[in-house]
PDB file of C-alpha atoms and ligand atoms in Angstrom:
ATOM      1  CA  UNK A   1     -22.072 -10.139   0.703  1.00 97.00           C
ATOM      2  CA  UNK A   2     -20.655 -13.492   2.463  1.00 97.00           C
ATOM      3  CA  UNK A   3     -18.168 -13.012   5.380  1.00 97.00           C
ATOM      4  CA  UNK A   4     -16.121 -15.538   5.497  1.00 97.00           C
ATOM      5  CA  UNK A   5     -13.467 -16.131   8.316  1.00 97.00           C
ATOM      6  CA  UNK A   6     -12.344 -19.446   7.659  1.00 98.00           C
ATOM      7  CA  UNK A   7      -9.585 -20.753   4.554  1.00 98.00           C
ATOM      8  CA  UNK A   8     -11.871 -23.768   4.415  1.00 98.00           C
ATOM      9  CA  UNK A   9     -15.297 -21.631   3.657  1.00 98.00           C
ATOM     10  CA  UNK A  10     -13.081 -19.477   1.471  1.00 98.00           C
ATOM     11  CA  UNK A  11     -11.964 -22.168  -0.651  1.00 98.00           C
ATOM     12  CA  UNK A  12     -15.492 -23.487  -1.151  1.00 98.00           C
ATOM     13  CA  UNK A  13     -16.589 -20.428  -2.683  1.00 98.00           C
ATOM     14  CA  UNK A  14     -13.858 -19.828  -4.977  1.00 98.00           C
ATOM     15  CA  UNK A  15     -13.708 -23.082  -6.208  1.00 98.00           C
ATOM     16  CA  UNK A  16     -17.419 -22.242  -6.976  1.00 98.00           C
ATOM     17  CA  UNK A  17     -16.568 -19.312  -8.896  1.00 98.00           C
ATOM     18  CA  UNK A  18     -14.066 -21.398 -10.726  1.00 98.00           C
ATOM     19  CA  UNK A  19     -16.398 -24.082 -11.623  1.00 98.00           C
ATOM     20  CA  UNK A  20     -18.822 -21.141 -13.278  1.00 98.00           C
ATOM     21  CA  UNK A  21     -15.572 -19.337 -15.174  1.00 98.00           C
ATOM     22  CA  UNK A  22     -16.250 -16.398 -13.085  1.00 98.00           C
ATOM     23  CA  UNK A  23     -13.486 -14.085 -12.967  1.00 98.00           C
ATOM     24  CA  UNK A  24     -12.115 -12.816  -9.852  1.00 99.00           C
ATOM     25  CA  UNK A  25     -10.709  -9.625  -8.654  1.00 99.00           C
ATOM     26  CA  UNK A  26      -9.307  -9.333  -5.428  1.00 99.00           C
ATOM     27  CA  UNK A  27      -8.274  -6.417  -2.749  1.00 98.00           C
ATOM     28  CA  UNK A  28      -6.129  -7.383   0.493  1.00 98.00           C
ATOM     29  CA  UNK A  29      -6.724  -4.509   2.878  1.00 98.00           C
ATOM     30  CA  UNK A  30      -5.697  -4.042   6.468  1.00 97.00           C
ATOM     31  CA  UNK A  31      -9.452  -2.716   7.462  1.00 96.00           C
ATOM     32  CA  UNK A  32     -10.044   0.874   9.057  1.00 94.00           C
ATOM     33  CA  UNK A  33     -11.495   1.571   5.180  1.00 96.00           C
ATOM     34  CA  UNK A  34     -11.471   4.528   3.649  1.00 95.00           C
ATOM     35  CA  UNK A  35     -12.368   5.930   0.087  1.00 97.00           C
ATOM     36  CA  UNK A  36      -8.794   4.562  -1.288  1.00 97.00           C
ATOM     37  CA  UNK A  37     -10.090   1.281  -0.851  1.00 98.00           C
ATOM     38  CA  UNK A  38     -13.219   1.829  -1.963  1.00 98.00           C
ATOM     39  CA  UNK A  39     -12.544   2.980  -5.139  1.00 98.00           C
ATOM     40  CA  UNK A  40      -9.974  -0.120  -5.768  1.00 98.00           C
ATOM     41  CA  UNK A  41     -13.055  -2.076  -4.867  1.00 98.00           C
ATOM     42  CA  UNK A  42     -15.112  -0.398  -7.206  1.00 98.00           C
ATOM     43  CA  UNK A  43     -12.975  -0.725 -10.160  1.00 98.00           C
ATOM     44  CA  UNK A  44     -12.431  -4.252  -9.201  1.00 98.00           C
ATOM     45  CA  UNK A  45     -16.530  -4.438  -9.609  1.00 98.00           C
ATOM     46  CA  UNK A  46     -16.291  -2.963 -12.528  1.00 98.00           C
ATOM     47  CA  UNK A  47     -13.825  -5.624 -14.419  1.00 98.00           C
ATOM     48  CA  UNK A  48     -14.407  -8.594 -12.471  1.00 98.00           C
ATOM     49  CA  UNK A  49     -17.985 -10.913 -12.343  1.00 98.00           C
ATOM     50  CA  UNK A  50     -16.853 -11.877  -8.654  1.00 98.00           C
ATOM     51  CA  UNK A  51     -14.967  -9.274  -5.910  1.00 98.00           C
ATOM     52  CA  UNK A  52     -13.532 -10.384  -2.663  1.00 98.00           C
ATOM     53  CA  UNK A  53     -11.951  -8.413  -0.356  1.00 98.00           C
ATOM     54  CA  UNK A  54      -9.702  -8.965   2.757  1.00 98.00           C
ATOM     55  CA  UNK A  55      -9.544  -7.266   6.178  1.00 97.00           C
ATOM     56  CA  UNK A  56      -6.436  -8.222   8.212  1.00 97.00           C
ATOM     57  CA  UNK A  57      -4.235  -6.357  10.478  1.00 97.00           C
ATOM     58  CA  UNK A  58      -0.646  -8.452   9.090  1.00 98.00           C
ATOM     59  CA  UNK A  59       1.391  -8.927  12.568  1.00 97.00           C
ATOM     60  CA  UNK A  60       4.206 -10.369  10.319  1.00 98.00           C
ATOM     61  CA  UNK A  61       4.787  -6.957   8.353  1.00 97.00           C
ATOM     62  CA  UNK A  62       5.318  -4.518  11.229  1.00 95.00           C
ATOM     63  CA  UNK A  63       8.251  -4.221  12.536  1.00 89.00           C
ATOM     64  CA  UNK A  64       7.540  -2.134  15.493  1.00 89.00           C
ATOM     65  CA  UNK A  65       5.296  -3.326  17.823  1.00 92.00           C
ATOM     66  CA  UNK A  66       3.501  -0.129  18.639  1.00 90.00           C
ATOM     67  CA  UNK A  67       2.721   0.631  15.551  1.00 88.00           C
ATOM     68  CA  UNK A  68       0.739  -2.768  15.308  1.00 93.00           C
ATOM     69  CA  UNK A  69      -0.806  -1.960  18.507  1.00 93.00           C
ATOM     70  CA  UNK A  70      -1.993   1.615  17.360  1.00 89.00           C
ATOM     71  CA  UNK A  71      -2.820   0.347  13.850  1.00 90.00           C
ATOM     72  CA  UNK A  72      -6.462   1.268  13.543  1.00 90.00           C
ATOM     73  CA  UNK A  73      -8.850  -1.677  13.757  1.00 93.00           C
ATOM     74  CA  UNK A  74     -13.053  -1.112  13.047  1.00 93.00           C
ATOM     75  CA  UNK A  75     -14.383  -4.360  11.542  1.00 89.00           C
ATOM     76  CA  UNK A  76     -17.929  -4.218  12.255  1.00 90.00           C
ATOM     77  CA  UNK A  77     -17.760  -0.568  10.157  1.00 95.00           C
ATOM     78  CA  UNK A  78     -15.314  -1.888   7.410  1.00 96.00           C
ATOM     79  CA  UNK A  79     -17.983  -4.862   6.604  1.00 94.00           C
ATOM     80  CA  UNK A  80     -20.848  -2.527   6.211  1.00 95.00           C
ATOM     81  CA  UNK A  81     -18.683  -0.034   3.734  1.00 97.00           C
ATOM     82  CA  UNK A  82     -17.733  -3.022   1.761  1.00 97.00           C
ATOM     83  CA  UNK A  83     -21.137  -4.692   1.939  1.00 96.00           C
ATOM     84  CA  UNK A  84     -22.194  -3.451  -1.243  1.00 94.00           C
ATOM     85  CA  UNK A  85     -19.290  -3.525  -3.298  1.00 98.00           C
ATOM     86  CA  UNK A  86     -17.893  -7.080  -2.575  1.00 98.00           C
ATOM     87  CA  UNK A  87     -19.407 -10.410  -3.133  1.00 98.00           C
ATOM     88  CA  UNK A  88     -16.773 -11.691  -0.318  1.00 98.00           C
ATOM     89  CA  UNK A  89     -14.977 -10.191   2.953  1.00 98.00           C
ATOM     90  CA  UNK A  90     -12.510 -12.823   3.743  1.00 98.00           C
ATOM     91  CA  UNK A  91     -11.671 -11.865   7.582  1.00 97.00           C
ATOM     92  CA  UNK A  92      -9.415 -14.505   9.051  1.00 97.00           C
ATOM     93  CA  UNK A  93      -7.647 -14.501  12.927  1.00 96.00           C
ATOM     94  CA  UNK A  94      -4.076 -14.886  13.004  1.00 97.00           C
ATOM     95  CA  UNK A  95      -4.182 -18.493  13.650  1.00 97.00           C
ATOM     96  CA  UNK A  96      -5.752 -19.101  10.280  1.00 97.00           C
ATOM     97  CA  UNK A  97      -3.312 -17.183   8.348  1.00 98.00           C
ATOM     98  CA  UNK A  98      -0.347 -18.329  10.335  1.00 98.00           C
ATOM     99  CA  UNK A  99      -1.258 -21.732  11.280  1.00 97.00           C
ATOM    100  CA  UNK A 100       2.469 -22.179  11.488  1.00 96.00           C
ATOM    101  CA  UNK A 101       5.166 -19.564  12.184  1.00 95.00           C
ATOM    102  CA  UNK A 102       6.019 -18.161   8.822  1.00 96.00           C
ATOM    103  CA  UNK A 103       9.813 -19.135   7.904  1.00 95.00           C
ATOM    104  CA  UNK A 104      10.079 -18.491   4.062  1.00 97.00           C
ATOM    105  CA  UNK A 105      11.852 -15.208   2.300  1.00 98.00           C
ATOM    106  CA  UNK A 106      11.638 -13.869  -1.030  1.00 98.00           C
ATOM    107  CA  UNK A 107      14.872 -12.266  -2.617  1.00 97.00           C
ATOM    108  CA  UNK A 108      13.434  -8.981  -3.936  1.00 98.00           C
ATOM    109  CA  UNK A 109      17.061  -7.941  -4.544  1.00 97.00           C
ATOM    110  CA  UNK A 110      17.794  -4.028  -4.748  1.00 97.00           C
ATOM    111  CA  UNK A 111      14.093  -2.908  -4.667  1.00 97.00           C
ATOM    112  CA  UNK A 112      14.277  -3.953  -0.785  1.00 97.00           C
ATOM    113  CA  UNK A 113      17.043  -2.120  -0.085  1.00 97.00           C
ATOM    114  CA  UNK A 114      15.814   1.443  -0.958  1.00 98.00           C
ATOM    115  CA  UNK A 115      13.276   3.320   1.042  1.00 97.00           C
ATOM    116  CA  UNK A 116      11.020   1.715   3.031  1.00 96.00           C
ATOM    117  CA  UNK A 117      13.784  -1.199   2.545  1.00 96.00           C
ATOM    118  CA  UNK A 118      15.957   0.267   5.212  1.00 95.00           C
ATOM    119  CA  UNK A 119      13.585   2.367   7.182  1.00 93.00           C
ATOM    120  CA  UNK A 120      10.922  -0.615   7.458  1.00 94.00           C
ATOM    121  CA  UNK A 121      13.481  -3.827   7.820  1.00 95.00           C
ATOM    122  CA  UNK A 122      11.844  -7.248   7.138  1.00 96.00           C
ATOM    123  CA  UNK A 123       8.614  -4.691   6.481  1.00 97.00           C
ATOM    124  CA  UNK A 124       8.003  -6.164   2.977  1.00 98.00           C
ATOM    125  CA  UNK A 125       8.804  -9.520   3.832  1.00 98.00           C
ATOM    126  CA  UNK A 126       5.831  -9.772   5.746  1.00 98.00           C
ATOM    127  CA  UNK A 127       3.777  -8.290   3.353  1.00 98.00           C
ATOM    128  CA  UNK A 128       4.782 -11.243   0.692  1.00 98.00           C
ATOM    129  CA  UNK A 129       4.225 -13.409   3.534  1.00 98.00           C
ATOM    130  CA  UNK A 130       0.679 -12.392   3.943  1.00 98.00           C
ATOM    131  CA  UNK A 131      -0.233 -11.559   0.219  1.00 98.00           C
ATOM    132  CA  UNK A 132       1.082 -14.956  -1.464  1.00 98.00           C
ATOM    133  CA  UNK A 133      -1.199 -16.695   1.473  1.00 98.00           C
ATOM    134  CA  UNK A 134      -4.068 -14.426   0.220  1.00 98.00           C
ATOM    135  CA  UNK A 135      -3.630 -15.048  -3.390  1.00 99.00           C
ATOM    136  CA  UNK A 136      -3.379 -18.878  -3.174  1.00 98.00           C
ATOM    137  CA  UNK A 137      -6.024 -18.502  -1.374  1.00 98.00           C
ATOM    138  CA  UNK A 138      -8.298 -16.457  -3.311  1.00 98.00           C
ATOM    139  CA  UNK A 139      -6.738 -17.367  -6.670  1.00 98.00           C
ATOM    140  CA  UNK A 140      -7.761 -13.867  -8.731  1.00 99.00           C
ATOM    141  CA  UNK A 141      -7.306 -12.940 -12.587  1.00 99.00           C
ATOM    142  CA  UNK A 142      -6.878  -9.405 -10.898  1.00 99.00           C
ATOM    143  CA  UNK A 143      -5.632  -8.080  -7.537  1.00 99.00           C
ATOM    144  CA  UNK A 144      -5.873  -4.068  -6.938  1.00 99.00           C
ATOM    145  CA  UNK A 145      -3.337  -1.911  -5.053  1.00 98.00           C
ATOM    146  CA  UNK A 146      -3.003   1.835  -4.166  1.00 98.00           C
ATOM    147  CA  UNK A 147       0.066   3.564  -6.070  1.00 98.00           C
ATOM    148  CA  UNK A 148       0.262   5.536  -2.002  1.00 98.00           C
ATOM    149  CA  UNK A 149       2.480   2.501  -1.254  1.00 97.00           C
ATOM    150  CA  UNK A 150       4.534   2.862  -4.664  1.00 98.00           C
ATOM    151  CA  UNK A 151       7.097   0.295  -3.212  1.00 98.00           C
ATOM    152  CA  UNK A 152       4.473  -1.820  -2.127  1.00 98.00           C
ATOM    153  CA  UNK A 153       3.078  -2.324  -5.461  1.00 98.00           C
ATOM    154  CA  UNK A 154       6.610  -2.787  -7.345  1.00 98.00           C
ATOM    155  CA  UNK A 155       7.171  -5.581  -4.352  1.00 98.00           C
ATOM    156  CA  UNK A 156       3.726  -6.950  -5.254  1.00 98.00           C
ATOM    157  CA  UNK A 157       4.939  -7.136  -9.423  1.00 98.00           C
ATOM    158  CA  UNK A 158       8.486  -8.535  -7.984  1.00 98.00           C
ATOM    159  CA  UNK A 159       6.274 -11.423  -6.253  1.00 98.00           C
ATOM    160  CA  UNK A 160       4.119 -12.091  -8.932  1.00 98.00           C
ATOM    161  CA  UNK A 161       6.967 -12.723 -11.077  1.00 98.00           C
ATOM    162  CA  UNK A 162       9.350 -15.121  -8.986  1.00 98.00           C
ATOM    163  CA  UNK A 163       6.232 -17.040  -7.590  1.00 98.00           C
ATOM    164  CA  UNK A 164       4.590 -17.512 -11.812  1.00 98.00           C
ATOM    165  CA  UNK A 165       1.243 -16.149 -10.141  1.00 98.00           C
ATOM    166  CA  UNK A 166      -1.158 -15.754 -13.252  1.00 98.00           C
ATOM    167  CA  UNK A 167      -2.159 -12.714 -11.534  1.00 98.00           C
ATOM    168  CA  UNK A 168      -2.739  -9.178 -13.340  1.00 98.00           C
ATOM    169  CA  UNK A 169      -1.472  -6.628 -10.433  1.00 98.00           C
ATOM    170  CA  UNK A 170      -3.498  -3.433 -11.324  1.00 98.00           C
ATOM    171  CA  UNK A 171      -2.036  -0.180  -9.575  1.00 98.00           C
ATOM    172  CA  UNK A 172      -4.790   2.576  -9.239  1.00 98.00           C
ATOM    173  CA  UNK A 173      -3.806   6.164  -8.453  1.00 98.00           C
ATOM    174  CA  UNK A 174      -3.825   7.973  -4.945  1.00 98.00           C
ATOM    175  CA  UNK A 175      -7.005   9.224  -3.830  1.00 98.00           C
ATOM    176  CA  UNK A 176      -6.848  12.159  -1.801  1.00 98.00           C
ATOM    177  CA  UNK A 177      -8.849  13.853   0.707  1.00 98.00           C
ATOM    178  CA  UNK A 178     -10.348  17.650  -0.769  1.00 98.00           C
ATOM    179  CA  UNK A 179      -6.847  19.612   0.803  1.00 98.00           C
ATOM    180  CA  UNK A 180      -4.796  17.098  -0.991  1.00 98.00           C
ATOM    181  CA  UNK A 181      -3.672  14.610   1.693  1.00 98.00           C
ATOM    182  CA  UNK A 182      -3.034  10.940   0.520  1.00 98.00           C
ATOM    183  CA  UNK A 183      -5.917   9.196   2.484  1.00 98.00           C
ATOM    184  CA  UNK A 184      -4.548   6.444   5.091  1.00 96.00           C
ATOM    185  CA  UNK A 185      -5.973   4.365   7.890  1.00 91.00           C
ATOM    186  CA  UNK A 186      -3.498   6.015   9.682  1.00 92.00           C
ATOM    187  CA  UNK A 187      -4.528   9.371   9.289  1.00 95.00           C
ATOM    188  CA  UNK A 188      -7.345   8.864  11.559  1.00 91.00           C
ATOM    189  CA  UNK A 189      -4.421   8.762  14.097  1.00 92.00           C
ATOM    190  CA  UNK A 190      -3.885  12.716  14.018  1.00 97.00           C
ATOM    191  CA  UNK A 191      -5.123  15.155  16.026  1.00 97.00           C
ATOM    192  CA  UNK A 192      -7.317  17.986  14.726  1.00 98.00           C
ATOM    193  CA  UNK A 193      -4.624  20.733  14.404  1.00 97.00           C
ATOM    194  CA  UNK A 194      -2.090  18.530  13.035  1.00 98.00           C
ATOM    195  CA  UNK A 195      -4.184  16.933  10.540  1.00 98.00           C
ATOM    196  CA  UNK A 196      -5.507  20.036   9.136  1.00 98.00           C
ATOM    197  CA  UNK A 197      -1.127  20.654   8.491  1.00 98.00           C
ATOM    198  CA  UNK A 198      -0.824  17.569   6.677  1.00 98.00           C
ATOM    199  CA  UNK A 199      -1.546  18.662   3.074  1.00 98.00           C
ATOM    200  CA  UNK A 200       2.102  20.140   3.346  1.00 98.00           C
ATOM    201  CA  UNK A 201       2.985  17.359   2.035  1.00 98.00           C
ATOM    202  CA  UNK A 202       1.562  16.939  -0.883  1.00 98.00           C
ATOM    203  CA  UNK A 203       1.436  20.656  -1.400  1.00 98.00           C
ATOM    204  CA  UNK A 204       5.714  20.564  -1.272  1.00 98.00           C
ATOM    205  CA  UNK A 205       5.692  17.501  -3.891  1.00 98.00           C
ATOM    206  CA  UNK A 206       3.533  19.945  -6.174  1.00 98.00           C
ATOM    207  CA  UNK A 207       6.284  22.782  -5.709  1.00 98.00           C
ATOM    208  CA  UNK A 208       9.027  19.970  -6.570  1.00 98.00           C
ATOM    209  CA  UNK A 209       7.105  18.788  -9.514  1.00 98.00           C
ATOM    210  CA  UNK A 210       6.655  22.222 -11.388  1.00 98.00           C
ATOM    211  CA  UNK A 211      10.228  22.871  -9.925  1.00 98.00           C
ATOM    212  CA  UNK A 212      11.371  20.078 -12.262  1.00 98.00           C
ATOM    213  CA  UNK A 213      10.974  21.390 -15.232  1.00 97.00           C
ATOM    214  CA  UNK A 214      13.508  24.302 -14.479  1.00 98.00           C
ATOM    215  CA  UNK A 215      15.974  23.208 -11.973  1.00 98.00           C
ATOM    216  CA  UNK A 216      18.240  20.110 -11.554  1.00 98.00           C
ATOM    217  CA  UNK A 217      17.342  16.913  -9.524  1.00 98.00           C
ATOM    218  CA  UNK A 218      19.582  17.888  -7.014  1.00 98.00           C
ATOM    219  CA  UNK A 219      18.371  21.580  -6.072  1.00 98.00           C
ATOM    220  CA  UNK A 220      14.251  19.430  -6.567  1.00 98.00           C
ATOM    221  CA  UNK A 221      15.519  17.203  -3.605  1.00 98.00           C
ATOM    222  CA  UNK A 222      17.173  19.990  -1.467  1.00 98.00           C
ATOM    223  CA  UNK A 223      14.022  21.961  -2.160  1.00 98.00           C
ATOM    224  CA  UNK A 224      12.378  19.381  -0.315  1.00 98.00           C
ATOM    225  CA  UNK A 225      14.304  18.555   2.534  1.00 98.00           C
ATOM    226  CA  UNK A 226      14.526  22.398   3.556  1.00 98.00           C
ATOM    227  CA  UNK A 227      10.849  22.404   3.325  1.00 98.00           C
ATOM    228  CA  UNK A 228      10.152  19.775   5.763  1.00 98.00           C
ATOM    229  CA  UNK A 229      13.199  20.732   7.884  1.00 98.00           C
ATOM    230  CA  UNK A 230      11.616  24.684   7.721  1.00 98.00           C
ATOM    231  CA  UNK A 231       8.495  23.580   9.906  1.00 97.00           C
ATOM    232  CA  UNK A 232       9.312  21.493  13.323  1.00 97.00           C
ATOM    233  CA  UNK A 233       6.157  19.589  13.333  1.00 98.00           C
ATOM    234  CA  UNK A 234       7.375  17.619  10.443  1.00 98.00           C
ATOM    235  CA  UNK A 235      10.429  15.054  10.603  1.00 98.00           C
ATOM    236  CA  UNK A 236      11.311  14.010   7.156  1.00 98.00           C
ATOM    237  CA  UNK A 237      12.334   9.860   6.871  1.00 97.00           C
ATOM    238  CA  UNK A 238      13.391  10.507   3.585  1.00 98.00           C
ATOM    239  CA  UNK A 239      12.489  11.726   0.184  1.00 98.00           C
ATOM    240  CA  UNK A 240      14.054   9.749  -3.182  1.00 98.00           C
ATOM    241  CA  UNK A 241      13.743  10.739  -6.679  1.00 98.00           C
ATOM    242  CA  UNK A 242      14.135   7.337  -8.447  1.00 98.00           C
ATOM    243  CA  UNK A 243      13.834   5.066 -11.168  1.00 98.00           C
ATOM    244  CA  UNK A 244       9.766   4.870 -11.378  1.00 97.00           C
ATOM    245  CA  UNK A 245      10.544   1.005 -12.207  1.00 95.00           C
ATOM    246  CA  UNK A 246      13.210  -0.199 -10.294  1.00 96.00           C
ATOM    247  CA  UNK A 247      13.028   2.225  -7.535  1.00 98.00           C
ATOM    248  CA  UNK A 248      16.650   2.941  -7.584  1.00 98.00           C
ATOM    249  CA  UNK A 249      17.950   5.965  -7.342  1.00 98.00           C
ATOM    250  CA  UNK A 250      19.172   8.661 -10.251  1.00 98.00           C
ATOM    251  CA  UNK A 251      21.026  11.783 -10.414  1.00 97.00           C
ATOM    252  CA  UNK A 252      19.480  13.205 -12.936  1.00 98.00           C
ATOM    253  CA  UNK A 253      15.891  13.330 -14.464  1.00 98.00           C
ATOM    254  CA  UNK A 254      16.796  12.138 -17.819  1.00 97.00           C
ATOM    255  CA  UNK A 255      18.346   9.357 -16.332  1.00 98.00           C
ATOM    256  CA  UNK A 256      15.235   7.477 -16.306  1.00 98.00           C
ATOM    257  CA  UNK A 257      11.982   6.981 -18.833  1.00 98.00           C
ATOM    258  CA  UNK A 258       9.725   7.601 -15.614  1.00 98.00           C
ATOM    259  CA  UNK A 259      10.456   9.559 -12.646  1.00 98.00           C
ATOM    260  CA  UNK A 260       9.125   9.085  -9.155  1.00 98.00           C
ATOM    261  CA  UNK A 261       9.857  10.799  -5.575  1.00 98.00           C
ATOM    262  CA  UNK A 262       8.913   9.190  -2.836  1.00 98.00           C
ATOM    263  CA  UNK A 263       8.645  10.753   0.597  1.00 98.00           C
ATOM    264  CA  UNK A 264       8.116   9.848   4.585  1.00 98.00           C
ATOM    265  CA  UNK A 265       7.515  12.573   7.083  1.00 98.00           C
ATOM    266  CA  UNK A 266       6.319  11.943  10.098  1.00 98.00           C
ATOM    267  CA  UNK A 267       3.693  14.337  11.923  1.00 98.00           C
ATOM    268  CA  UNK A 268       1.983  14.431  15.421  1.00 96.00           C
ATOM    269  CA  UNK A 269       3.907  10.632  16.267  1.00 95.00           C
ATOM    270  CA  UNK A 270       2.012   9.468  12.762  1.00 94.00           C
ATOM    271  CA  UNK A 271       4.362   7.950   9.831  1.00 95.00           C
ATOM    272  CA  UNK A 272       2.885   9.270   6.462  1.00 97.00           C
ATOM    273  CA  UNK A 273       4.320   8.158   3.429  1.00 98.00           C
ATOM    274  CA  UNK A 274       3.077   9.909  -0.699  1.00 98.00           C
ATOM    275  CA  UNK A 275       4.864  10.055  -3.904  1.00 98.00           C
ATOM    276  CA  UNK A 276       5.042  12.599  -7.020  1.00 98.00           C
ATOM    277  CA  UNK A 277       5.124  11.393 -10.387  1.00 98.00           C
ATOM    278  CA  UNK A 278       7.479  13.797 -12.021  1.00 98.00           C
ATOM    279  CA  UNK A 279       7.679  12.288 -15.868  1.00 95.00           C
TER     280      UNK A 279
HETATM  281  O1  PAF B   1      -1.364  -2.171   1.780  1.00 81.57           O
HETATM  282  C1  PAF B   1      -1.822  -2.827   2.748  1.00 81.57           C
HETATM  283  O2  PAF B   1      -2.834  -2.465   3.352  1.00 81.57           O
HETATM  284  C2  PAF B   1      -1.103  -4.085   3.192  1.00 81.57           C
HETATM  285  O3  PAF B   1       0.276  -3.939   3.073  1.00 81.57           O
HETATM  286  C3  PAF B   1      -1.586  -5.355   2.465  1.00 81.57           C
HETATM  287  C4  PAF B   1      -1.263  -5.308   0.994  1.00 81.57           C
HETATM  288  C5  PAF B   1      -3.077  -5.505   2.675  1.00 81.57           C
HETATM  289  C6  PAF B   1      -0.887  -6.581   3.053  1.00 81.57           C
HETATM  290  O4  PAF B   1      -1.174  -6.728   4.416  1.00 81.57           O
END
């Protein structure tokens, strides 16, 4: 595996690629790895002759400062994990992916204003910023993202669309760790007795999804919320049932084809964000 930390270096080896017809499948990460990435990566191996990952902590997507400060960083560790799954770790500074002070916006219309919309402002701006670098960049037939960040990935669609990237976006389902909790870089940020709590979380959006078959959407969301509000070490941020496409939200759960709820509680100072598909 080839790490690369340069656009110019990148560019030589993709155009490589190119030149051979190689196709390329491609995984922006923010580093501190973990098995979620590692299994996009693998499936990426799997339909892709060339794989290239990133690792890089995006200052333009967080909009609170101590969270970017906090935001685990291990790159010497994160290039041996990926060292035998990817052909390329692209691992640029700053000043290569921001040469100049990113000005543009993307109009992602209601799907930012739900969510993460709100509760993260200018959140998913940054991450458009950032990923329509890396894919001009990297040019892939394929680019692989977690279904953890469920907005994320209908952002990621939303992009691909209004920019005419020939890009297939290929969502891959949560991994989990053995209790059930979504793994997250960020999860390394708990401490021992509140991390072992954690599976909570997804053990409530279990009870809401077997819930659903019996009781309305409204009592499934209240069932929720008194949950989270029943123990004091969690703070729910929200939870949403919603449109599983357009992320908007409906009253009932025949108002939609597929059903997702969305949640963000946060635990021990840590924000930790899963979803339930209900239908
Ligand atoms: O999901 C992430 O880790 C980040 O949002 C991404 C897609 C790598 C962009 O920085």
């Amino acid at each position: 595996m080839k790490i690369i930390h340069t656009r110019q270096e990148l560019a030589r080896e993709i155009a490589a690629y190119k030149a051979a017809h190689q196709s390329i499948g491609f995984i922006p990460t923010m580093g501190a790895l973990h098995e979620g990435h590692l299994t996009l990566m693998r499936q990426a191996r799997q339909e892709n002759e060339a794989v290239v990952c990133s690792i890089f902590v995006n200052p333009t997507q967080f909009n609170n400062p101590d969270d970017l400060k906090r935001y685990p960083r291990q790159p010497e560790k994160d290039a041996e994990a990926v060292s035998g799954i990817c052909d390329i770790a692209f691992i640029p500074t700053v000043e290569e992916m921001y040469p100049e002070t990113p000005e543009e916006t993307y109009d992602f219309g209601d799907l930012e204003k739900v969510m993460e919309g709100p509760s993260r402002p200018g959140h998913f701006q940054g991450v458009a910023m950032v990923v329509s670098r890396l894919f001009e960049m990297v040019q892939p037939d394929r680019a692989y993202f977690g279904k953890k960040d469920y907005q994320q990935v209908a952002v990621i669609k939303r992009l691909v669309a209004l920019k005419h990237y020939p890009i297939q976006i290929v969502p891959v389902e949560i991994v989990r760790a053995s209790d059930g909790l979504a793994l997250s870089s960020r999860n390394a940020l708990l401490h021992p007795d509140k991390r072992q709590k954690a599976p909570f979380i997804y053990h409530t959006l279990q009870q809401a999804k077997a819930l659903s078959s019996t009781h309305t959407l409204d009592e499934v969301e209240a069932f929720v919320k008194a949950e989270m509000a029943g123990d004091t070490d969690f703070e729910l941020e929200y939870f949403q049932i919603a449109d599983a496409e357009s992320l908007q939200p409906i009253r009932n759960f025949e108002d939609a084809e597929h059903v997702v709820g969305c949640i963000t509680v946060w635990l021990d100072g840590v924000r930790l964000i899963d979803n339930v598909e209900f239908k």
